[in-house]
Coordinates of C-alpha atoms in Angstrom, one line a residue:
M1 CA 159.4 -51.4 -71.3
A2 CA 160.1 -54.2 -68.9
T3 CA 162.1 -51.9 -66.5
V4 CA 159.1 -49.4 -66.4
A5 CA 156.6 -51.7 -65.7
A6 CA 158.7 -53.2 -62.9
G7 CA 158.6 -49.6 -61.4
L8 CA 154.9 -49.5 -61.7
K9 CA 153.9 -52.9 -60.5
Y10 CA 152.6 -54.2 -57.0
A11 CA 153.2 -57.5 -55.6
V12 CA 150.2 -59.3 -53.9
R13 CA 149.8 -58.4 -50.3
L14 CA 149.3 -61.6 -48.2
R15 CA 147.0 -59.9 -45.7
V16 CA 144.7 -58.9 -48.4
V17 CA 144.5 -62.4 -49.7
L18 CA 144.0 -63.8 -46.4
K19 CA 141.2 -61.3 -45.7
Y20 CA 139.0 -62.1 -48.5
V21 CA 139.6 -65.7 -48.7
G22 CA 138.6 -65.8 -45.1
L23 CA 135.4 -63.9 -46.1
L24 CA 134.6 -65.9 -48.8
S25 CA 135.2 -69.0 -46.4
L26 CA 132.3 -67.8 -44.3
V27 CA 130.1 -68.2 -47.2
L28 CA 131.6 -71.6 -48.3
A29 CA 130.7 -72.7 -44.9
L30 CA 127.0 -71.6 -45.1
L31 CA 127.1 -73.5 -48.5
T32 CA 128.5 -76.6 -46.8
L33 CA 125.8 -76.7 -44.4
V34 CA 123.2 -77.5 -47.1
P35 CA 124.5 -80.9 -48.2
G36 CA 124.9 -81.7 -44.3
L37 CA 121.2 -80.9 -43.6
V38 CA 120.4 -83.1 -46.5
A39 CA 122.4 -86.1 -45.0
L40 CA 120.9 -85.6 -41.9
L41 CA 117.5 -85.7 -43.3
L42 CA 118.3 -88.9 -45.4
G43 CA 119.5 -90.5 -42.2
E44 CA 123.3 -90.7 -43.3
V45 CA 124.7 -89.4 -39.8
S46 CA 128.5 -90.0 -40.8
A47 CA 128.2 -87.8 -43.8
A48 CA 126.5 -85.2 -42.0
L49 CA 129.0 -85.1 -39.3
R50 CA 131.7 -84.7 -41.9
F51 CA 130.0 -81.7 -43.4
A52 CA 129.4 -80.2 -39.8
L53 CA 133.1 -80.5 -39.1
L54 CA 134.1 -78.8 -42.4
S55 CA 131.5 -75.9 -41.6
V56 CA 133.0 -75.3 -38.3
G57 CA 136.5 -75.4 -39.6
L58 CA 135.5 -72.8 -42.3
L59 CA 133.6 -70.7 -39.8
A60 CA 136.7 -70.8 -37.4
F61 CA 139.0 -69.5 -40.4
G62 CA 136.6 -66.9 -41.9
G63 CA 135.8 -65.7 -38.2
A64 CA 139.5 -65.2 -37.7
S65 CA 139.7 -63.2 -40.9
L66 CA 137.3 -60.7 -39.5
W67 CA 140.0 -59.3 -37.4
L68 CA 142.0 -58.3 -40.4
P69 CA 141.7 -54.8 -41.7
A70 CA 139.9 -54.1 -45.0
P71 CA 142.1 -52.6 -47.5
A72 CA 140.9 -49.3 -49.3
S73 CA 141.3 -51.2 -52.7
V74 CA 142.1 -54.5 -54.2
Q75 CA 144.4 -55.0 -57.0
I76 CA 143.6 -57.1 -60.2
N77 CA 146.3 -59.8 -59.3
E78 CA 145.0 -60.1 -55.5
G79 CA 141.5 -60.6 -56.8
M80 CA 142.6 -63.4 -59.2
V81 CA 144.7 -65.1 -56.7
V82 CA 141.7 -65.0 -54.0
V83 CA 139.5 -66.6 -56.8
A84 CA 142.1 -69.1 -57.7
I85 CA 142.8 -70.2 -54.0
L86 CA 138.9 -70.6 -53.6
Y87 CA 138.8 -72.9 -56.4
L88 CA 141.6 -75.0 -55.0
L89 CA 140.3 -75.0 -51.3
T90 CA 136.6 -76.0 -52.1
P91 CA 137.3 -79.4 -54.0
L92 CA 140.1 -80.0 -51.3
I93 CA 137.8 -79.7 -48.4
M94 CA 134.8 -81.4 -50.2
T95 CA 137.2 -84.6 -50.7
Y96 CA 136.7 -85.2 -46.9
P97 CA 133.0 -86.2 -47.3
L98 CA 133.2 -88.0 -50.5
M99 CA 136.0 -90.3 -49.0
A100 CA 133.2 -91.4 -46.6
A101 CA 131.8 -93.8 -49.5
G102 CA 135.0 -95.5 -49.8
L103 CA 136.4 -93.5 -52.6
P104 CA 140.4 -93.1 -52.7
F105 CA 141.9 -89.6 -52.2
V106 CA 142.4 -89.1 -55.9
D107 CA 139.2 -90.3 -57.2
A108 CA 137.5 -88.2 -54.4
L109 CA 139.5 -85.3 -55.5
F110 CA 138.6 -85.7 -59.0
E111 CA 134.9 -86.1 -58.3
A112 CA 135.0 -82.4 -56.2
I113 CA 137.0 -80.9 -58.9
S114 CA 134.6 -81.9 -61.6
G115 CA 131.8 -80.6 -59.6
I116 CA 132.9 -77.2 -58.5
T117 CA 134.2 -76.7 -62.1
T118 CA 130.8 -77.7 -63.6
T119 CA 132.7 -80.3 -65.8
G120 CA 130.8 -83.6 -65.0
L121 CA 133.7 -86.0 -65.8
S122 CA 133.9 -89.0 -63.4
T123 CA 136.2 -91.7 -62.5
L124 CA 133.6 -93.8 -60.7
S125 CA 132.4 -97.2 -62.1
S126 CA 128.9 -95.9 -61.4
P127 CA 127.2 -93.1 -59.6
A128 CA 125.1 -95.8 -57.8
I129 CA 127.9 -96.5 -55.5
L130 CA 127.5 -93.1 -53.8
P131 CA 124.7 -92.6 -51.2
D132 CA 122.2 -90.1 -51.8
S133 CA 123.8 -87.4 -49.9
L134 CA 126.9 -87.4 -51.9
L135 CA 125.0 -87.4 -55.2
F136 CA 123.4 -84.3 -53.9
L137 CA 126.9 -82.9 -53.0
R138 CA 128.0 -83.3 -56.5
A139 CA 124.9 -81.5 -58.0
W140 CA 125.2 -78.9 -55.3
L141 CA 128.8 -78.4 -56.2
Q142 CA 127.7 -77.8 -59.7
W143 CA 125.0 -75.6 -58.9
F144 CA 127.0 -72.9 -57.0
G145 CA 130.1 -73.6 -59.0
G146 CA 128.1 -72.6 -62.0
L147 CA 127.3 -69.3 -60.8
G148 CA 130.5 -68.7 -59.1
I149 CA 131.1 -68.8 -55.4
V150 CA 132.6 -65.3 -55.9
V151 CA 129.1 -64.0 -57.1
L152 CA 127.4 -65.8 -54.5
S153 CA 129.7 -64.0 -51.7
L154 CA 129.8 -60.7 -53.3
A155 CA 126.1 -60.5 -53.3
Q156 CA 126.2 -60.8 -49.3
L157 CA 129.4 -59.7 -48.2
V158 CA 131.8 -57.5 -50.3
E159 CA 131.2 -53.7 -50.7
P160 CA 130.8 -52.4 -54.3
G161 CA 134.0 -50.6 -55.8
M162 CA 137.4 -51.8 -56.6
V163 CA 137.0 -54.6 -54.2
A164 CA 134.3 -56.1 -56.1
K165 CA 135.8 -55.4 -59.5
G166 CA 139.1 -57.0 -58.3
L167 CA 137.3 -60.2 -57.5
A168 CA 135.0 -60.1 -60.8
V169 CA 137.5 -62.2 -62.9
T170 CA 135.8 -65.1 -64.3
E171 CA 132.3 -66.2 -64.9
A172 CA 130.9 -63.4 -62.9
E173 CA 132.2 -60.8 -65.5
S174 CA 129.6 -58.9 -67.2
E175 CA 129.1 -55.9 -69.4
D176 CA 127.2 -53.8 -66.9
L177 CA 129.7 -53.5 -63.9
V178 CA 129.0 -49.8 -64.0
G179 CA 126.3 -50.0 -60.8
G180 CA 128.8 -51.7 -58.6
M181 CA 129.5 -55.5 -58.5
R182 CA 127.4 -56.1 -55.5
A183 CA 124.3 -55.1 -57.0
H184 CA 125.2 -56.9 -60.2
A185 CA 125.7 -59.9 -58.3
R186 CA 122.6 -59.8 -56.6
R187 CA 120.9 -59.3 -60.0
V188 CA 122.6 -62.2 -61.4
L189 CA 121.7 -64.4 -58.4
K190 CA 118.1 -63.5 -58.7
I191 CA 118.0 -64.6 -62.4
Y192 CA 119.8 -67.7 -61.4
L193 CA 117.3 -68.8 -58.8
L194 CA 114.6 -67.9 -61.2
L195 CA 116.2 -70.3 -63.9
T196 CA 116.4 -73.0 -61.4
A197 CA 112.9 -72.6 -60.0
T198 CA 111.7 -72.5 -63.6
G199 CA 113.7 -75.6 -64.3
L200 CA 112.4 -77.5 -61.0
L201 CA 108.7 -76.6 -62.0
G202 CA 109.3 -77.8 -65.7
A203 CA 110.7 -80.9 -64.5
W204 CA 107.8 -81.5 -62.2
L205 CA 105.4 -81.0 -65.1
C206 CA 107.3 -83.7 -67.4
G207 CA 107.2 -86.2 -64.5
L208 CA 110.6 -85.8 -63.1
G209 CA 110.0 -84.6 -59.8
G210 CA 111.3 -85.2 -56.2
F211 CA 115.1 -85.8 -55.4
E212 CA 116.0 -87.0 -58.8
G213 CA 114.5 -84.0 -60.5
L214 CA 116.3 -81.6 -58.2
L215 CA 119.6 -83.4 -59.0
Y216 CA 119.2 -83.1 -62.9
V217 CA 117.9 -79.4 -62.6
F218 CA 120.9 -78.3 -60.5
A219 CA 123.4 -79.9 -63.0
A220 CA 121.5 -78.7 -66.0
V221 CA 121.1 -74.7 -65.3
S222 CA 124.9 -75.0 -64.1
T223 CA 125.8 -76.7 -67.5
G224 CA 127.4 -79.2 -65.3
G225 CA 126.1 -82.7 -66.4
F226 CA 126.6 -85.0 -63.4
A227 CA 123.7 -87.5 -63.6
P228 CA 122.4 -89.5 -60.5
T229 CA 122.2 -92.7 -62.7
E230 CA 124.8 -94.4 -65.1
A231 CA 122.3 -94.4 -67.9
G232 CA 122.3 -90.6 -67.3
L233 CA 119.6 -88.5 -69.5
A234 CA 118.9 -91.8 -71.7
S235 CA 117.0 -93.3 -68.6
L236 CA 114.6 -90.3 -68.7
D237 CA 111.4 -89.9 -70.7
V238 CA 111.6 -87.9 -74.0
P239 CA 109.7 -84.7 -72.6
A240 CA 112.0 -84.8 -69.6
Q241 CA 115.1 -85.4 -71.7
I242 CA 114.2 -82.2 -73.8
W243 CA 113.3 -80.2 -71.0
I244 CA 116.8 -80.9 -69.0
S245 CA 118.5 -80.0 -72.5
L246 CA 116.6 -76.6 -72.5
C247 CA 117.6 -75.7 -69.1
C248 CA 121.2 -76.5 -70.3
L249 CA 120.7 -74.0 -73.0
A250 CA 119.1 -71.5 -70.8
G251 CA 122.3 -71.6 -68.6
A252 CA 124.5 -71.2 -71.5
V253 CA 123.1 -68.0 -72.4
P254 CA 124.7 -64.8 -70.9
L255 CA 122.8 -64.1 -67.7
A256 CA 122.2 -60.6 -68.4
Q257 CA 120.0 -61.3 -71.3
Y258 CA 117.3 -62.2 -68.8
Q259 CA 117.2 -58.8 -67.3
L260 CA 113.4 -58.0 -67.2
R261 CA 113.7 -54.4 -68.4
R262 CA 114.3 -54.5 -72.2
A263 CA 116.5 -51.5 -72.0
R264 CA 118.9 -53.5 -69.7
R265 CA 119.7 -56.0 -72.5
T266 CA 122.9 -55.4 -74.6
R267 CA 123.6 -56.0 -78.3
T268 CA 126.5 -58.0 -77.3
G269 CA 124.2 -60.6 -75.3
A270 CA 121.8 -60.8 -78.3
L271 CA 124.6 -61.5 -80.7
Q272 CA 125.9 -64.1 -78.4
L273 CA 122.3 -65.6 -77.9
W274 CA 121.8 -66.1 -81.7
S275 CA 125.4 -67.3 -82.3
L276 CA 124.7 -70.1 -79.6
L277 CA 121.3 -71.1 -81.4
L278 CA 123.0 -70.8 -84.9
A279 CA 126.0 -72.9 -83.5
C280 CA 123.7 -75.8 -82.0
L281 CA 121.8 -75.9 -85.2
L282 CA 124.9 -76.3 -87.3
V283 CA 126.3 -79.0 -84.8
T284 CA 123.0 -80.8 -85.0
L285 CA 122.9 -80.9 -88.9
L286 CA 126.5 -82.3 -88.8
L287 CA 125.7 -84.9 -86.2
M288 CA 122.9 -86.0 -88.0
L289 CA 125.0 -86.7 -91.0
T290 CA 127.6 -88.5 -89.0
L291 CA 125.0 -90.7 -87.2
R292 CA 123.1 -91.5 -90.2
L293 CA 126.2 -91.9 -92.6
G294 CA 128.9 -93.0 -90.3
S295 CA 127.1 -94.8 -87.7
G296 CA 124.2 -96.2 -89.5
L297 CA 121.6 -95.3 -87.0
P298 CA 117.7 -95.1 -88.4
W299 CA 116.4 -91.6 -88.9
S300 CA 114.1 -91.9 -86.0
E301 CA 117.0 -92.3 -83.9
V302 CA 119.2 -89.6 -85.5
L303 CA 116.3 -87.0 -85.1
H304 CA 115.9 -87.9 -81.6
H305 CA 119.7 -87.8 -80.6
A306 CA 121.6 -85.4 -82.6
P307 CA 119.8 -82.1 -81.2
L308 CA 120.0 -83.3 -77.7
L309 CA 123.9 -84.3 -78.3
A310 CA 124.5 -80.9 -79.9
L311 CA 123.1 -79.1 -77.0
A312 CA 125.1 -81.1 -74.7
G313 CA 128.2 -80.4 -76.4
Q314 CA 127.6 -76.6 -77.6
T315 CA 126.3 -75.5 -74.0
T316 CA 129.1 -77.6 -72.3
A317 CA 126.4 -79.4 -70.0
G318 CA 127.6 -82.9 -71.0
F319 CA 124.5 -84.7 -70.9
N320 CA 124.0 -87.7 -73.4
T321 CA 121.4 -89.9 -74.4
L322 CA 123.3 -92.4 -76.3
P323 CA 126.7 -94.0 -76.0
L324 CA 129.4 -92.0 -77.6
S325 CA 130.9 -95.0 -79.0
L326 CA 128.1 -95.1 -81.6
L327 CA 130.1 -91.8 -83.0
D328 CA 132.6 -92.3 -85.7
A329 CA 135.8 -90.0 -85.8
G330 CA 133.9 -87.4 -87.8
G331 CA 131.1 -87.2 -85.2
K332 CA 133.5 -87.0 -82.2
L333 CA 135.7 -84.1 -84.0
V334 CA 132.2 -82.3 -84.8
L335 CA 131.7 -82.4 -81.0
I336 CA 135.3 -81.6 -80.0
A337 CA 134.8 -78.2 -81.8
A338 CA 131.4 -77.4 -80.3
M339 CA 132.8 -78.3 -77.0
L340 CA 136.0 -76.2 -77.2
L341 CA 134.0 -73.2 -78.5
G342 CA 131.4 -73.4 -75.6
G343 CA 128.6 -70.8 -74.8
G344 CA 128.2 -67.1 -74.1
V345 CA 130.2 -64.8 -71.7
A346 CA 129.1 -64.3 -68.5
S347 CA 127.2 -67.5 -68.8
T348 CA 127.4 -70.8 -66.8
A349 CA 129.0 -72.4 -69.9
G350 CA 132.6 -73.4 -70.4
G351 CA 135.0 -73.4 -73.4
I352 CA 136.7 -70.5 -75.3
K353 CA 133.3 -68.8 -75.6
L354 CA 131.6 -67.9 -78.8
W355 CA 132.0 -64.2 -78.3
R356 CA 135.9 -64.5 -78.3
L357 CA 135.5 -66.6 -81.7
L358 CA 133.2 -63.6 -83.0
I359 CA 136.2 -61.2 -82.1
A360 CA 138.9 -63.3 -83.7
L361 CA 136.7 -63.6 -86.9
T362 CA 136.0 -59.8 -87.0
T363 CA 139.7 -59.2 -86.7
L364 CA 140.5 -61.4 -89.3
R365 CA 137.8 -59.9 -91.6
L366 CA 139.2 -56.4 -90.9
L367 CA 142.7 -57.6 -91.9
L368 CA 141.5 -59.0 -95.3
L369 CA 139.6 -55.6 -96.0
R370 CA 142.7 -53.8 -95.1
T371 CA 144.5 -55.4 -98.3
A372 CA 141.9 -54.0 -100.7
L373 CA 141.8 -50.3 -98.9
S374 CA 143.9 -47.2 -99.6
R375 CA 146.7 -47.0 -97.3
R376 CA 145.2 -43.7 -95.8
A377 CA 141.8 -45.4 -95.0
V378 CA 140.9 -45.7 -91.3
L379 CA 138.9 -48.9 -90.7
E380 CA 138.0 -49.7 -87.1
P381 CA 136.8 -53.2 -85.8
H382 CA 133.1 -53.0 -84.6
L383 CA 131.2 -56.1 -83.2
A384 CA 127.5 -56.0 -81.9
G385 CA 127.4 -52.1 -82.4
R386 CA 130.4 -51.3 -80.2
R387 CA 134.2 -50.7 -81.1
L388 CA 136.4 -53.2 -80.3
Q389 CA 139.2 -51.9 -78.0
P390 CA 142.7 -53.4 -78.7
E391 CA 142.6 -54.9 -75.3
D392 CA 139.6 -56.9 -76.3
I393 CA 141.2 -58.3 -79.3
Q394 CA 144.3 -59.1 -77.5
V395 CA 142.7 -60.9 -74.6
A396 CA 140.4 -63.0 -77.1
Q397 CA 143.4 -64.0 -79.0
L398 CA 145.6 -64.8 -76.2
L399 CA 142.9 -66.8 -74.6
I400 CA 142.3 -69.0 -77.7
L401 CA 145.9 -69.6 -77.9
L402 CA 146.3 -70.6 -74.3
F403 CA 143.3 -72.9 -74.5
V404 CA 144.9 -74.5 -77.8
L405 CA 148.0 -75.0 -76.0
L406 CA 146.6 -76.4 -73.1
V407 CA 144.7 -79.0 -74.9
F408 CA 147.9 -79.9 -77.0
L409 CA 150.0 -80.3 -74.0
S410 CA 147.5 -82.3 -72.2
W411 CA 146.7 -84.6 -75.3
V412 CA 150.4 -85.5 -75.5
P413 CA 150.6 -87.7 -72.6
F414 CA 147.6 -89.5 -73.6
V415 CA 148.8 -90.4 -76.8
L416 CA 152.3 -91.4 -75.5
L417 CA 150.5 -93.8 -73.1
G418 CA 148.8 -95.6 -76.1
Y419 CA 145.4 -94.1 -76.1
D420 CA 143.5 -93.6 -79.2
P421 CA 144.4 -90.0 -80.5
V422 CA 140.7 -89.0 -81.2
D423 CA 139.3 -90.5 -78.1
A424 CA 141.9 -88.8 -76.0
L425 CA 141.6 -85.5 -77.6
F426 CA 137.8 -85.8 -76.9
D427 CA 138.2 -86.2 -73.3
V428 CA 140.9 -83.8 -73.0
V429 CA 138.7 -81.1 -74.7
S430 CA 136.0 -82.1 -72.5
A431 CA 137.8 -81.3 -69.4
V432 CA 139.4 -78.3 -70.8
A433 CA 136.1 -76.9 -71.6
T434 CA 134.4 -78.3 -68.5
V435 CA 131.7 -80.4 -70.7
G436 CA 131.8 -83.8 -69.0
L437 CA 131.3 -86.0 -72.1
S438 CA 133.7 -88.9 -72.4
S439 CA 134.6 -91.1 -75.2
G440 CA 135.4 -93.9 -72.5
V441 CA 138.9 -92.8 -71.9
T442 CA 138.1 -91.3 -68.4
G443 CA 137.3 -94.0 -65.9
P444 CA 138.4 -95.8 -62.7
Q445 CA 141.1 -97.7 -65.0
L446 CA 142.7 -94.0 -65.8
P447 CA 146.4 -93.8 -64.8
L448 CA 147.1 -91.6 -61.9
L449 CA 149.2 -89.3 -64.0
L450 CA 146.1 -88.8 -66.4
K451 CA 143.6 -88.2 -63.6
V452 CA 146.0 -85.4 -62.4
V453 CA 146.2 -84.0 -65.7
L454 CA 142.4 -83.9 -66.2
C455 CA 142.1 -82.5 -62.9
V456 CA 144.5 -79.6 -63.9
D457 CA 142.7 -79.1 -67.3
M458 CA 139.3 -78.6 -65.3
L459 CA 140.6 -76.2 -63.0
M460 CA 142.5 -74.2 -65.8
G461 CA 139.4 -74.4 -68.1
R462 CA 137.0 -73.0 -65.3
L463 CA 139.0 -69.8 -64.6
E464 CA 140.2 -69.3 -68.0
I465 CA 144.0 -70.0 -67.3
I466 CA 145.0 -66.5 -66.6
A467 CA 144.1 -66.6 -62.7
W468 CA 146.4 -69.7 -62.5
L469 CA 149.2 -67.9 -64.2
V470 CA 148.9 -65.0 -61.9
L471 CA 148.6 -67.4 -58.8
F472 CA 152.1 -69.2 -59.8
Y473 CA 153.5 -66.3 -61.4
P474 CA 156.7 -65.2 -59.0
G475 CA 156.4 -61.6 -60.0
S476 CA 152.6 -61.8 -58.3
W477 CA 154.5 -62.3 -55.0
W478 CA 157.9 -60.6 -55.0
G479 CA 158.4 -56.8 -55.2
R480 CA 157.2 -53.6 -53.9
R481 CA 153.6 -53.7 -52.3
R482 CA 151.2 -51.1 -51.5
S483 CA 150.1 -50.0 -48.1
T484 CA 147.3 -52.5 -46.7
V485 CA 145.1 -49.8 -45.6

């Protein structure tokens, strides 16, 4: 079988990768201009110059790629490599303006990775050490990282067909790619802009307007969780806390469910929506028990904080309204499970995704049913009115296994260095699931090795591991290649 596969596989073509990384760099150059303009308006000239230099460099690189011929098709491995490179390139270049605030390279890189992966973990002692332009940069990174640079780019530059399908390998995936990725990307972009505009309007009505409201809404609809203040959501009034949490919930719903025409909505998306709501309710009830019985908080505090904390964990947004030190081990384990599962597929949420858990449970149920059936009986797995293909089941099971394995391998060095096992597991899962909640382990005091581990976790979790395996798999680069054109 391996011999047959070797004869059929094609290696990545470097010219194709350079072509599309260059095209996407043009979009990244335009996106970089936005925080540059904000810095200029705020009078932060030094930061504005850094953004301008980055934009010029990206435009030069992207412009050079226009001379490369466009291939007739893009292979799946090439699309994954392009996306992985883009998620490496973006935080690396955004480290440069962040270092203008006096941050060491590693901390600036950590902050940029946390932003583009919509995680929200931070090694800063306080966000207050950053000027306003860089606070905007963090929220802006999360906003376009939540939708995916790839979707934003495809909506403007890439023609429909195999090129688009080859690049749609992460959060840009959806069930309705039939009409071409370019049209799909534009629909999703409109939905994302509508969610953002609605979030801003609601924040203004709740008394959270201006610059602060913009930062919170950008971080909420992207389920990112970066807050402009050290107190985070706890510093806001209760109506604003509730509204921002609802914005997080909206971002964790599959974006295709917001199609205006009911006919375009899918039973798959509806099942994910109801599963997300049910999971939030279950986590809320469990947190209420742990906060009341384990932490001894009064019921007024429990009823206030439990639902908001459940939404923060399940949607992988990462906002919190009370110190997590108040949670006992049971409460932290509940949040660990919620964070690891995450929200819906084709949403801005991270984690394994509830849909994959449903596939695994459906497969388990089928396995149990078959033990009671005649050997001649034929029973096919179905979920949300559709027959599950063997590939659906294999991918879901493989990703669950890879996520768990990544969490375990990342957790071990924390324990070996003497960190509390539950607290260490909490922060590792938070990084892998791109959540941003921290038990107190992540901070400026974290050793360099562990900062690197969390950076790898955030990148791996955002692209769901497979794209990175393709990037570093030798077989992706060595072997027979198709003609470029």
